[in-house]
Amino acid sequence: MIEYLLANMWQLWAVLAVLGLIIELTSGDFFIMCIAIGAAGAAVVAPFTSIYVHLIVFSVVTLLCLWQVRPFALRYLRGKAPNRLSNADALIGRKGRVTETIQAQGSGYVALDGDRWKAVAADDTAIAEGSLVRVISRESTILTVELDN
């Protein structure tokens, strides 16, 4: 069994490369892509060399990709935006609709992208249900909103 695996190691490297490409689709960070490229390099040399050479090629190609290709690819893919917001920070500036009246000096709820968020008014005034609001800041899971004119 082990002799078969060693003789057909290129298939394992190819599977690792394909899995890396699939996983990269979910992350988009080009980190797993570098590992997949390293595995593809090892798959190319695997039929002709020993497993030690496979591992060296995999390591060197992966590290070169992480060091040389990844920074260039991230700059190209993300553009020149210095701060890329993600998760809850990306909500700032977005518009939503009040689903439960925001009480004066109290809280209510806002629907935003299909999610329901607890919200307070920026100026501590009441905001009626159905009003359009814009998110101006976030504290933990509570949004601070203002009326959107």
N, C-alpha and C. Protein backbone atom coordinates (compact mmCIF):
# COMPACT_ATOMS: atom_id res chain seq x y z
N MET A 1 0.83 -1.20 0.00
CA MET A 1 0.00 0.00 0.00
C MET A 1 0.87 1.25 0.00
N ILE A 2 1.88 1.28 0.88
CA ILE A 2 2.75 2.45 0.95
C ILE A 2 3.57 2.59 -0.33
N GLU A 3 3.99 1.47 -0.88
CA GLU A 3 4.74 1.53 -2.13
C GLU A 3 3.87 2.10 -3.25
N TYR A 4 2.59 1.72 -3.26
CA TYR A 4 1.68 2.26 -4.27
C TYR A 4 1.53 3.77 -4.11
N LEU A 5 1.35 4.22 -2.87
CA LEU A 5 1.20 5.66 -2.62
C LEU A 5 2.46 6.42 -3.03
N LEU A 6 3.62 5.87 -2.68
CA LEU A 6 4.86 6.54 -3.06
C LEU A 6 5.05 6.57 -4.57
N ALA A 7 4.63 5.50 -5.24
CA ALA A 7 4.77 5.46 -6.70
C ALA A 7 3.81 6.41 -7.39
N ASN A 8 2.68 6.70 -6.75
CA ASN A 8 1.69 7.59 -7.35
C ASN A 8 1.47 8.85 -6.52
N MET A 9 2.53 9.32 -5.94
CA MET A 9 2.46 10.50 -5.07
C MET A 9 1.95 11.73 -5.81
N TRP A 10 2.17 11.76 -7.11
CA TRP A 10 1.73 12.94 -7.87
C TRP A 10 0.21 13.11 -7.76
N GLN A 11 -0.52 12.00 -7.61
CA GLN A 11 -1.97 12.10 -7.49
C GLN A 11 -2.36 12.77 -6.17
N LEU A 12 -1.69 12.43 -5.10
CA LEU A 12 -1.97 13.08 -3.82
C LEU A 12 -1.67 14.57 -3.87
N TRP A 13 -0.56 14.91 -4.51
CA TRP A 13 -0.23 16.34 -4.63
C TRP A 13 -1.27 17.05 -5.49
N ALA A 14 -1.73 16.38 -6.54
CA ALA A 14 -2.75 16.99 -7.40
C ALA A 14 -4.06 17.18 -6.64
N VAL A 15 -4.44 16.21 -5.83
CA VAL A 15 -5.66 16.34 -5.02
C VAL A 15 -5.50 17.49 -4.03
N LEU A 16 -4.32 17.58 -3.42
CA LEU A 16 -4.07 18.68 -2.48
C LEU A 16 -4.17 20.03 -3.20
N ALA A 17 -3.64 20.10 -4.41
CA ALA A 17 -3.71 21.36 -5.17
C ALA A 17 -5.16 21.72 -5.49
N VAL A 18 -5.95 20.75 -5.90
CA VAL A 18 -7.36 21.03 -6.23
C VAL A 18 -8.14 21.42 -4.97
N LEU A 19 -7.91 20.72 -3.87
CA LEU A 19 -8.57 21.09 -2.62
C LEU A 19 -8.18 22.50 -2.19
N GLY A 20 -6.93 22.84 -2.37
CA GLY A 20 -6.49 24.19 -2.03
C GLY A 20 -7.20 25.24 -2.87
N LEU A 21 -7.37 24.95 -4.14
CA LEU A 21 -8.08 25.90 -5.01
C LEU A 21 -9.53 26.05 -4.58
N ILE A 22 -10.15 24.96 -4.20
CA ILE A 22 -11.56 25.01 -3.76
C ILE A 22 -11.66 25.79 -2.45
N ILE A 23 -10.76 25.53 -1.52
CA ILE A 23 -10.79 26.25 -0.24
C ILE A 23 -10.51 27.73 -0.46
N GLU A 24 -9.63 28.04 -1.41
CA GLU A 24 -9.31 29.44 -1.70
C GLU A 24 -10.55 30.21 -2.15
N LEU A 25 -11.47 29.55 -2.78
CA LEU A 25 -12.70 30.22 -3.23
C LEU A 25 -13.48 30.77 -2.05
N THR A 26 -13.39 30.13 -0.90
CA THR A 26 -14.13 30.60 0.27
C THR A 26 -13.40 31.69 1.03
N SER A 27 -12.08 31.75 0.93
CA SER A 27 -11.34 32.74 1.72
C SER A 27 -10.97 33.97 0.90
N GLY A 28 -10.50 33.78 -0.32
CA GLY A 28 -10.12 34.92 -1.16
C GLY A 28 -8.91 35.68 -0.64
N ASP A 29 -8.10 35.04 0.17
CA ASP A 29 -6.96 35.73 0.77
C ASP A 29 -5.65 35.38 0.09
N PHE A 30 -5.67 34.49 -0.88
CA PHE A 30 -4.52 34.06 -1.67
C PHE A 30 -3.48 33.34 -0.83
N PHE A 31 -3.80 32.96 0.38
CA PHE A 31 -2.87 32.20 1.20
C PHE A 31 -2.93 30.72 0.83
N ILE A 32 -4.15 30.17 0.80
CA ILE A 32 -4.32 28.76 0.44
C ILE A 32 -3.94 28.55 -1.02
N MET A 33 -4.12 29.57 -1.84
CA MET A 33 -3.74 29.47 -3.25
C MET A 33 -2.24 29.19 -3.38
N CYS A 34 -1.44 29.82 -2.53
CA CYS A 34 0.01 29.59 -2.57
C CYS A 34 0.35 28.15 -2.19
N ILE A 35 -0.38 27.60 -1.24
CA ILE A 35 -0.16 26.20 -0.88
C ILE A 35 -0.57 25.30 -2.04
N ALA A 36 -1.66 25.64 -2.71
CA ALA A 36 -2.10 24.85 -3.87
C ALA A 36 -1.08 24.91 -4.99
N ILE A 37 -0.49 26.08 -5.20
CA ILE A 37 0.54 26.21 -6.23
C ILE A 37 1.77 25.38 -5.87
N GLY A 38 2.14 25.39 -4.60
CA GLY A 38 3.26 24.55 -4.14
C GLY A 38 2.96 23.07 -4.36
N ALA A 39 1.72 22.66 -4.09
CA ALA A 39 1.34 21.26 -4.30
C ALA A 39 1.35 20.92 -5.79
N ALA A 40 0.96 21.85 -6.62
CA ALA A 40 1.00 21.60 -8.07
C ALA A 40 2.44 21.43 -8.54
N GLY A 41 3.35 22.25 -7.98
CA GLY A 41 4.78 22.10 -8.32
C GLY A 41 5.30 20.74 -7.90
N ALA A 42 4.90 20.28 -6.71
CA ALA A 42 5.32 18.96 -6.24
C ALA A 42 4.72 17.86 -7.11
N ALA A 43 3.49 18.06 -7.58
CA ALA A 43 2.85 17.05 -8.44
C ALA A 43 3.61 16.91 -9.77
N VAL A 44 4.16 18.01 -10.25
CA VAL A 44 4.90 17.97 -11.53
C VAL A 44 6.19 17.18 -11.38
N VAL A 45 6.91 17.35 -10.28
CA VAL A 45 8.19 16.66 -10.13
C VAL A 45 8.05 15.27 -9.51
N ALA A 46 6.89 14.95 -8.96
CA ALA A 46 6.70 13.69 -8.22
C ALA A 46 7.00 12.42 -9.03
N PRO A 47 6.61 12.31 -10.30
CA PRO A 47 6.89 11.06 -11.01
C PRO A 47 8.37 10.79 -11.24
N PHE A 48 9.22 11.81 -11.11
CA PHE A 48 10.61 11.66 -11.48
C PHE A 48 11.59 11.69 -10.30
N THR A 49 11.08 11.99 -9.10
CA THR A 49 12.00 12.19 -7.97
C THR A 49 11.50 11.48 -6.72
N SER A 50 12.29 11.57 -5.67
CA SER A 50 11.93 10.95 -4.39
C SER A 50 11.00 11.88 -3.60
N ILE A 51 10.43 11.34 -2.52
CA ILE A 51 9.50 12.12 -1.72
C ILE A 51 10.19 13.31 -1.06
N TYR A 52 11.48 13.21 -0.79
CA TYR A 52 12.20 14.33 -0.19
C TYR A 52 12.27 15.51 -1.14
N VAL A 53 12.45 15.20 -2.41
CA VAL A 53 12.47 16.29 -3.41
C VAL A 53 11.06 16.88 -3.54
N HIS A 54 10.02 16.05 -3.45
CA HIS A 54 8.64 16.57 -3.51
C HIS A 54 8.44 17.60 -2.41
N LEU A 55 8.85 17.20 -1.20
CA LEU A 55 8.64 18.08 -0.06
C LEU A 55 9.44 19.38 -0.18
N ILE A 56 10.66 19.26 -0.70
CA ILE A 56 11.48 20.47 -0.88
C ILE A 56 10.85 21.38 -1.93
N VAL A 57 10.41 20.80 -3.05
CA VAL A 57 9.76 21.61 -4.10
C VAL A 57 8.49 22.24 -3.56
N PHE A 58 7.69 21.47 -2.83
CA PHE A 58 6.45 22.00 -2.25
C PHE A 58 6.76 23.18 -1.33
N SER A 59 7.73 23.01 -0.45
CA SER A 59 8.07 24.07 0.50
C SER A 59 8.61 25.31 -0.19
N VAL A 60 9.53 25.11 -1.11
CA VAL A 60 10.15 26.26 -1.77
C VAL A 60 9.13 27.02 -2.62
N VAL A 61 8.35 26.30 -3.41
CA VAL A 61 7.37 26.97 -4.27
C VAL A 61 6.31 27.69 -3.42
N THR A 62 5.86 27.05 -2.35
CA THR A 62 4.87 27.70 -1.48
C THR A 62 5.44 28.96 -0.85
N LEU A 63 6.64 28.88 -0.32
CA LEU A 63 7.25 30.06 0.31
C LEU A 63 7.52 31.17 -0.70
N LEU A 64 8.00 30.80 -1.88
CA LEU A 64 8.22 31.82 -2.92
C LEU A 64 6.91 32.49 -3.30
N CYS A 65 5.87 31.70 -3.41
CA CYS A 65 4.56 32.26 -3.77
C CYS A 65 4.07 33.21 -2.67
N LEU A 66 4.22 32.78 -1.42
CA LEU A 66 3.79 33.64 -0.31
C LEU A 66 4.61 34.92 -0.25
N TRP A 67 5.87 34.83 -0.56
CA TRP A 67 6.79 35.97 -0.43
C TRP A 67 6.74 36.89 -1.64
N GLN A 68 6.63 36.32 -2.83
CA GLN A 68 6.72 37.13 -4.05
C GLN A 68 5.37 37.37 -4.75
N VAL A 69 4.53 36.38 -4.85
CA VAL A 69 3.31 36.50 -5.65
C VAL A 69 2.15 37.06 -4.83
N ARG A 70 2.00 36.59 -3.59
CA ARG A 70 0.84 36.98 -2.78
C ARG A 70 0.72 38.50 -2.59
N PRO A 71 1.79 39.21 -2.20
CA PRO A 71 1.63 40.67 -2.05
C PRO A 71 1.18 41.36 -3.34
N PHE A 72 1.76 40.95 -4.46
CA PHE A 72 1.37 41.54 -5.75
C PHE A 72 -0.09 41.22 -6.06
N ALA A 73 -0.49 39.97 -5.84
CA ALA A 73 -1.86 39.56 -6.14
C ALA A 73 -2.86 40.30 -5.25
N LEU A 74 -2.55 40.46 -3.97
CA LEU A 74 -3.47 41.18 -3.08
C LEU A 74 -3.60 42.64 -3.48
N ARG A 75 -2.49 43.26 -3.86
CA ARG A 75 -2.56 44.66 -4.30
C ARG A 75 -3.41 44.78 -5.55
N TYR A 76 -3.24 43.84 -6.48
CA TYR A 76 -4.00 43.86 -7.73
C TYR A 76 -5.48 43.58 -7.49
N LEU A 77 -5.79 42.61 -6.64
CA LEU A 77 -7.18 42.21 -6.43
C LEU A 77 -7.94 43.20 -5.56
N ARG A 78 -7.30 43.80 -4.60
CA ARG A 78 -8.00 44.70 -3.67
C ARG A 78 -7.92 46.16 -4.06
N GLY A 79 -7.15 46.49 -5.04
CA GLY A 79 -7.04 47.87 -5.45
C GLY A 79 -6.21 48.68 -4.47
N LYS A 80 -6.45 49.97 -4.44
CA LYS A 80 -5.64 50.85 -3.61
C LYS A 80 -6.32 51.23 -2.32
N ALA A 81 -7.42 50.57 -1.98
CA ALA A 81 -8.11 50.87 -0.72
C ALA A 81 -7.20 50.51 0.44
N PRO A 82 -6.83 51.49 1.28
CA PRO A 82 -5.89 51.20 2.36
C PRO A 82 -6.50 50.34 3.46
N ASN A 83 -7.75 50.58 3.78
CA ASN A 83 -8.41 49.82 4.84
C ASN A 83 -9.62 49.12 4.26
N ARG A 84 -9.55 47.85 4.23
CA ARG A 84 -10.66 47.06 3.72
C ARG A 84 -11.50 46.64 4.91
N LEU A 85 -12.71 47.17 4.99
CA LEU A 85 -13.59 46.85 6.10
C LEU A 85 -14.21 45.49 5.87
N SER A 86 -14.43 44.80 6.96
CA SER A 86 -15.08 43.50 6.85
C SER A 86 -16.01 43.31 8.04
N ASN A 87 -16.82 42.32 7.95
CA ASN A 87 -17.76 41.94 9.01
C ASN A 87 -18.60 43.13 9.45
N ALA A 88 -18.74 43.32 10.73
CA ALA A 88 -19.64 44.35 11.25
C ALA A 88 -19.13 45.76 10.94
N ASP A 89 -17.83 45.96 10.80
CA ASP A 89 -17.32 47.29 10.48
C ASP A 89 -17.77 47.75 9.10
N ALA A 90 -18.08 46.82 8.23
CA ALA A 90 -18.54 47.18 6.89
C ALA A 90 -19.96 47.74 6.92
N LEU A 91 -20.63 47.67 8.05
CA LEU A 91 -22.00 48.19 8.15
C LEU A 91 -22.01 49.71 8.24
N ILE A 92 -20.94 50.31 8.68
CA ILE A 92 -20.90 51.76 8.86
C ILE A 92 -21.07 52.44 7.50
N GLY A 93 -22.05 53.34 7.47
CA GLY A 93 -22.38 54.04 6.23
C GLY A 93 -23.51 53.38 5.46
N ARG A 94 -23.90 52.19 5.83
CA ARG A 94 -24.98 51.48 5.14
C ARG A 94 -26.33 52.01 5.59
N LYS A 95 -27.33 51.77 4.78
CA LYS A 95 -28.68 52.23 5.08
C LYS A 95 -29.56 51.05 5.42
N GLY A 96 -30.48 51.28 6.37
CA GLY A 96 -31.41 50.25 6.79
C GLY A 96 -32.75 50.86 7.13
N ARG A 97 -33.66 50.00 7.54
CA ARG A 97 -35.01 50.45 7.89
C ARG A 97 -35.30 50.06 9.34
N VAL A 98 -35.92 51.00 10.07
CA VAL A 98 -36.26 50.75 11.47
C VAL A 98 -37.42 49.77 11.52
N THR A 99 -37.24 48.65 12.20
CA THR A 99 -38.30 47.65 12.30
C THR A 99 -39.01 47.70 13.65
N GLU A 100 -38.39 48.32 14.63
CA GLU A 100 -39.01 48.53 15.93
C GLU A 100 -38.56 49.92 16.38
N THR A 101 -39.52 50.77 16.70
CA THR A 101 -39.23 52.17 17.00
C THR A 101 -38.05 52.32 17.94
N ILE A 102 -37.14 53.20 17.57
CA ILE A 102 -36.01 53.52 18.43
C ILE A 102 -36.49 54.61 19.39
N GLN A 103 -36.55 54.27 20.67
CA GLN A 103 -37.06 55.19 21.68
C GLN A 103 -36.04 56.31 21.95
N ALA A 104 -36.56 57.48 22.36
CA ALA A 104 -35.67 58.58 22.75
C ALA A 104 -34.82 58.10 23.93
N GLN A 105 -33.53 58.26 23.83
CA GLN A 105 -32.55 57.82 24.83
C GLN A 105 -32.69 56.33 25.13
N GLY A 106 -33.18 55.60 24.16
CA GLY A 106 -33.34 54.16 24.33
C GLY A 106 -32.88 53.45 23.07
N SER A 107 -33.42 52.29 22.87
CA SER A 107 -33.00 51.51 21.71
C SER A 107 -34.20 50.97 20.94
N GLY A 108 -33.92 50.45 19.79
CA GLY A 108 -34.91 49.81 18.94
C GLY A 108 -34.19 48.85 18.03
N TYR A 109 -34.82 48.48 16.92
CA TYR A 109 -34.19 47.53 16.00
C TYR A 109 -34.24 48.03 14.57
N VAL A 110 -33.19 47.68 13.84
CA VAL A 110 -33.04 48.10 12.45
C VAL A 110 -32.77 46.86 11.61
N ALA A 111 -33.43 46.78 10.45
CA ALA A 111 -33.17 45.70 9.49
C ALA A 111 -32.13 46.19 8.49
N LEU A 112 -31.10 45.38 8.34
CA LEU A 112 -29.99 45.76 7.47
C LEU A 112 -29.47 44.50 6.78
N ASP A 113 -29.59 44.45 5.49
CA ASP A 113 -29.13 43.28 4.71
C ASP A 113 -29.71 41.98 5.22
N GLY A 114 -30.97 42.00 5.58
CA GLY A 114 -31.63 40.78 6.01
C GLY A 114 -31.39 40.41 7.47
N ASP A 115 -30.57 41.17 8.17
CA ASP A 115 -30.32 40.92 9.59
C ASP A 115 -31.00 41.98 10.43
N ARG A 116 -31.28 41.62 11.67
CA ARG A 116 -31.92 42.55 12.59
C ARG A 116 -30.89 42.96 13.65
N TRP A 117 -30.66 44.28 13.74
CA TRP A 117 -29.64 44.80 14.64
C TRP A 117 -30.29 45.71 15.68
N LYS A 118 -29.81 45.63 16.92
CA LYS A 118 -30.23 46.57 17.94
C LYS A 118 -29.56 47.90 17.62
N ALA A 119 -30.34 49.00 17.78
CA ALA A 119 -29.79 50.30 17.38
C ALA A 119 -30.23 51.39 18.34
N VAL A 120 -29.40 52.42 18.44
CA VAL A 120 -29.73 53.62 19.20
C VAL A 120 -29.58 54.80 18.25
N ALA A 121 -30.31 55.89 18.58
CA ALA A 121 -30.22 57.09 17.74
C ALA A 121 -29.01 57.91 18.15
N ALA A 122 -28.36 58.51 17.18
CA ALA A 122 -27.15 59.30 17.45
C ALA A 122 -27.45 60.52 18.29
N ASP A 123 -28.63 61.13 18.08
CA ASP A 123 -28.96 62.35 18.82
C ASP A 123 -29.97 62.09 19.94
N ASP A 124 -30.13 60.84 20.35
CA ASP A 124 -31.02 60.43 21.44
C ASP A 124 -32.47 60.82 21.23
N THR A 125 -32.90 61.01 19.98
CA THR A 125 -34.31 61.27 19.70
C THR A 125 -34.95 59.98 19.24
N ALA A 126 -36.29 59.97 19.26
CA ALA A 126 -37.02 58.78 18.80
C ALA A 126 -37.01 58.74 17.27
N ILE A 127 -36.93 57.55 16.74
CA ILE A 127 -37.01 57.35 15.29
C ILE A 127 -38.11 56.33 15.07
N ALA A 128 -39.11 56.71 14.29
CA ALA A 128 -40.30 55.88 14.09
C ALA A 128 -40.02 54.65 13.25
N GLU A 129 -40.83 53.62 13.50
CA GLU A 129 -40.74 52.39 12.73
C GLU A 129 -40.98 52.69 11.26
N GLY A 130 -40.22 52.08 10.40
CA GLY A 130 -40.35 52.28 8.96
C GLY A 130 -39.45 53.36 8.40
N SER A 131 -38.81 54.13 9.27
CA SER A 131 -37.92 55.21 8.81
C SER A 131 -36.64 54.62 8.23
N LEU A 132 -36.10 55.32 7.24
CA LEU A 132 -34.80 54.93 6.69
C LEU A 132 -33.71 55.58 7.53
N VAL A 133 -32.71 54.80 7.90
CA VAL A 133 -31.62 55.29 8.72
C VAL A 133 -30.29 54.90 8.10
N ARG A 134 -29.25 55.59 8.53
CA ARG A 134 -27.90 55.29 8.09
C ARG A 134 -27.04 55.00 9.32
N VAL A 135 -26.24 53.99 9.24
CA VAL A 135 -25.38 53.59 10.35
C VAL A 135 -24.19 54.53 10.39
N ILE A 136 -23.95 55.14 11.56
CA ILE A 136 -22.79 56.05 11.66
C ILE A 136 -21.69 55.48 12.55
N SER A 137 -22.03 54.53 13.41
CA SER A 137 -20.98 53.87 14.19
C SER A 137 -21.53 52.57 14.77
N ARG A 138 -20.64 51.85 15.43
CA ARG A 138 -21.02 50.56 16.00
C ARG A 138 -20.29 50.38 17.32
N GLU A 139 -21.03 49.94 18.32
CA GLU A 139 -20.43 49.61 19.62
C GLU A 139 -20.86 48.19 19.93
N SER A 140 -19.92 47.26 19.83
CA SER A 140 -20.24 45.85 19.98
C SER A 140 -21.29 45.45 18.94
N THR A 141 -22.45 45.00 19.37
CA THR A 141 -23.48 44.63 18.40
C THR A 141 -24.60 45.66 18.32
N ILE A 142 -24.39 46.83 18.88
CA ILE A 142 -25.40 47.88 18.86
C ILE A 142 -24.96 48.96 17.88
N LEU A 143 -25.83 49.25 16.92
CA LEU A 143 -25.53 50.25 15.91
C LEU A 143 -26.01 51.62 16.37
N THR A 144 -25.27 52.64 16.03
CA THR A 144 -25.73 54.02 16.23
C THR A 144 -26.14 54.53 14.86
N VAL A 145 -27.39 55.02 14.78
CA VAL A 145 -27.94 55.40 13.47
C VAL A 145 -28.46 56.83 13.52
N GLU A 146 -28.63 57.38 12.34
CA GLU A 146 -29.27 58.68 12.19
C GLU A 146 -30.25 58.58 11.04
N LEU A 147 -31.25 59.49 11.05
CA LEU A 147 -32.23 59.49 9.97
C LEU A 147 -31.53 59.76 8.65
N ASP A 148 -31.94 59.06 7.62
CA ASP A 148 -31.39 59.26 6.29
C ASP A 148 -32.36 60.12 5.53
N ASN A 149 -31.90 61.26 5.11
CA ASN A 149 -32.80 62.20 4.41
C ASN A 149 -32.87 61.92 2.94
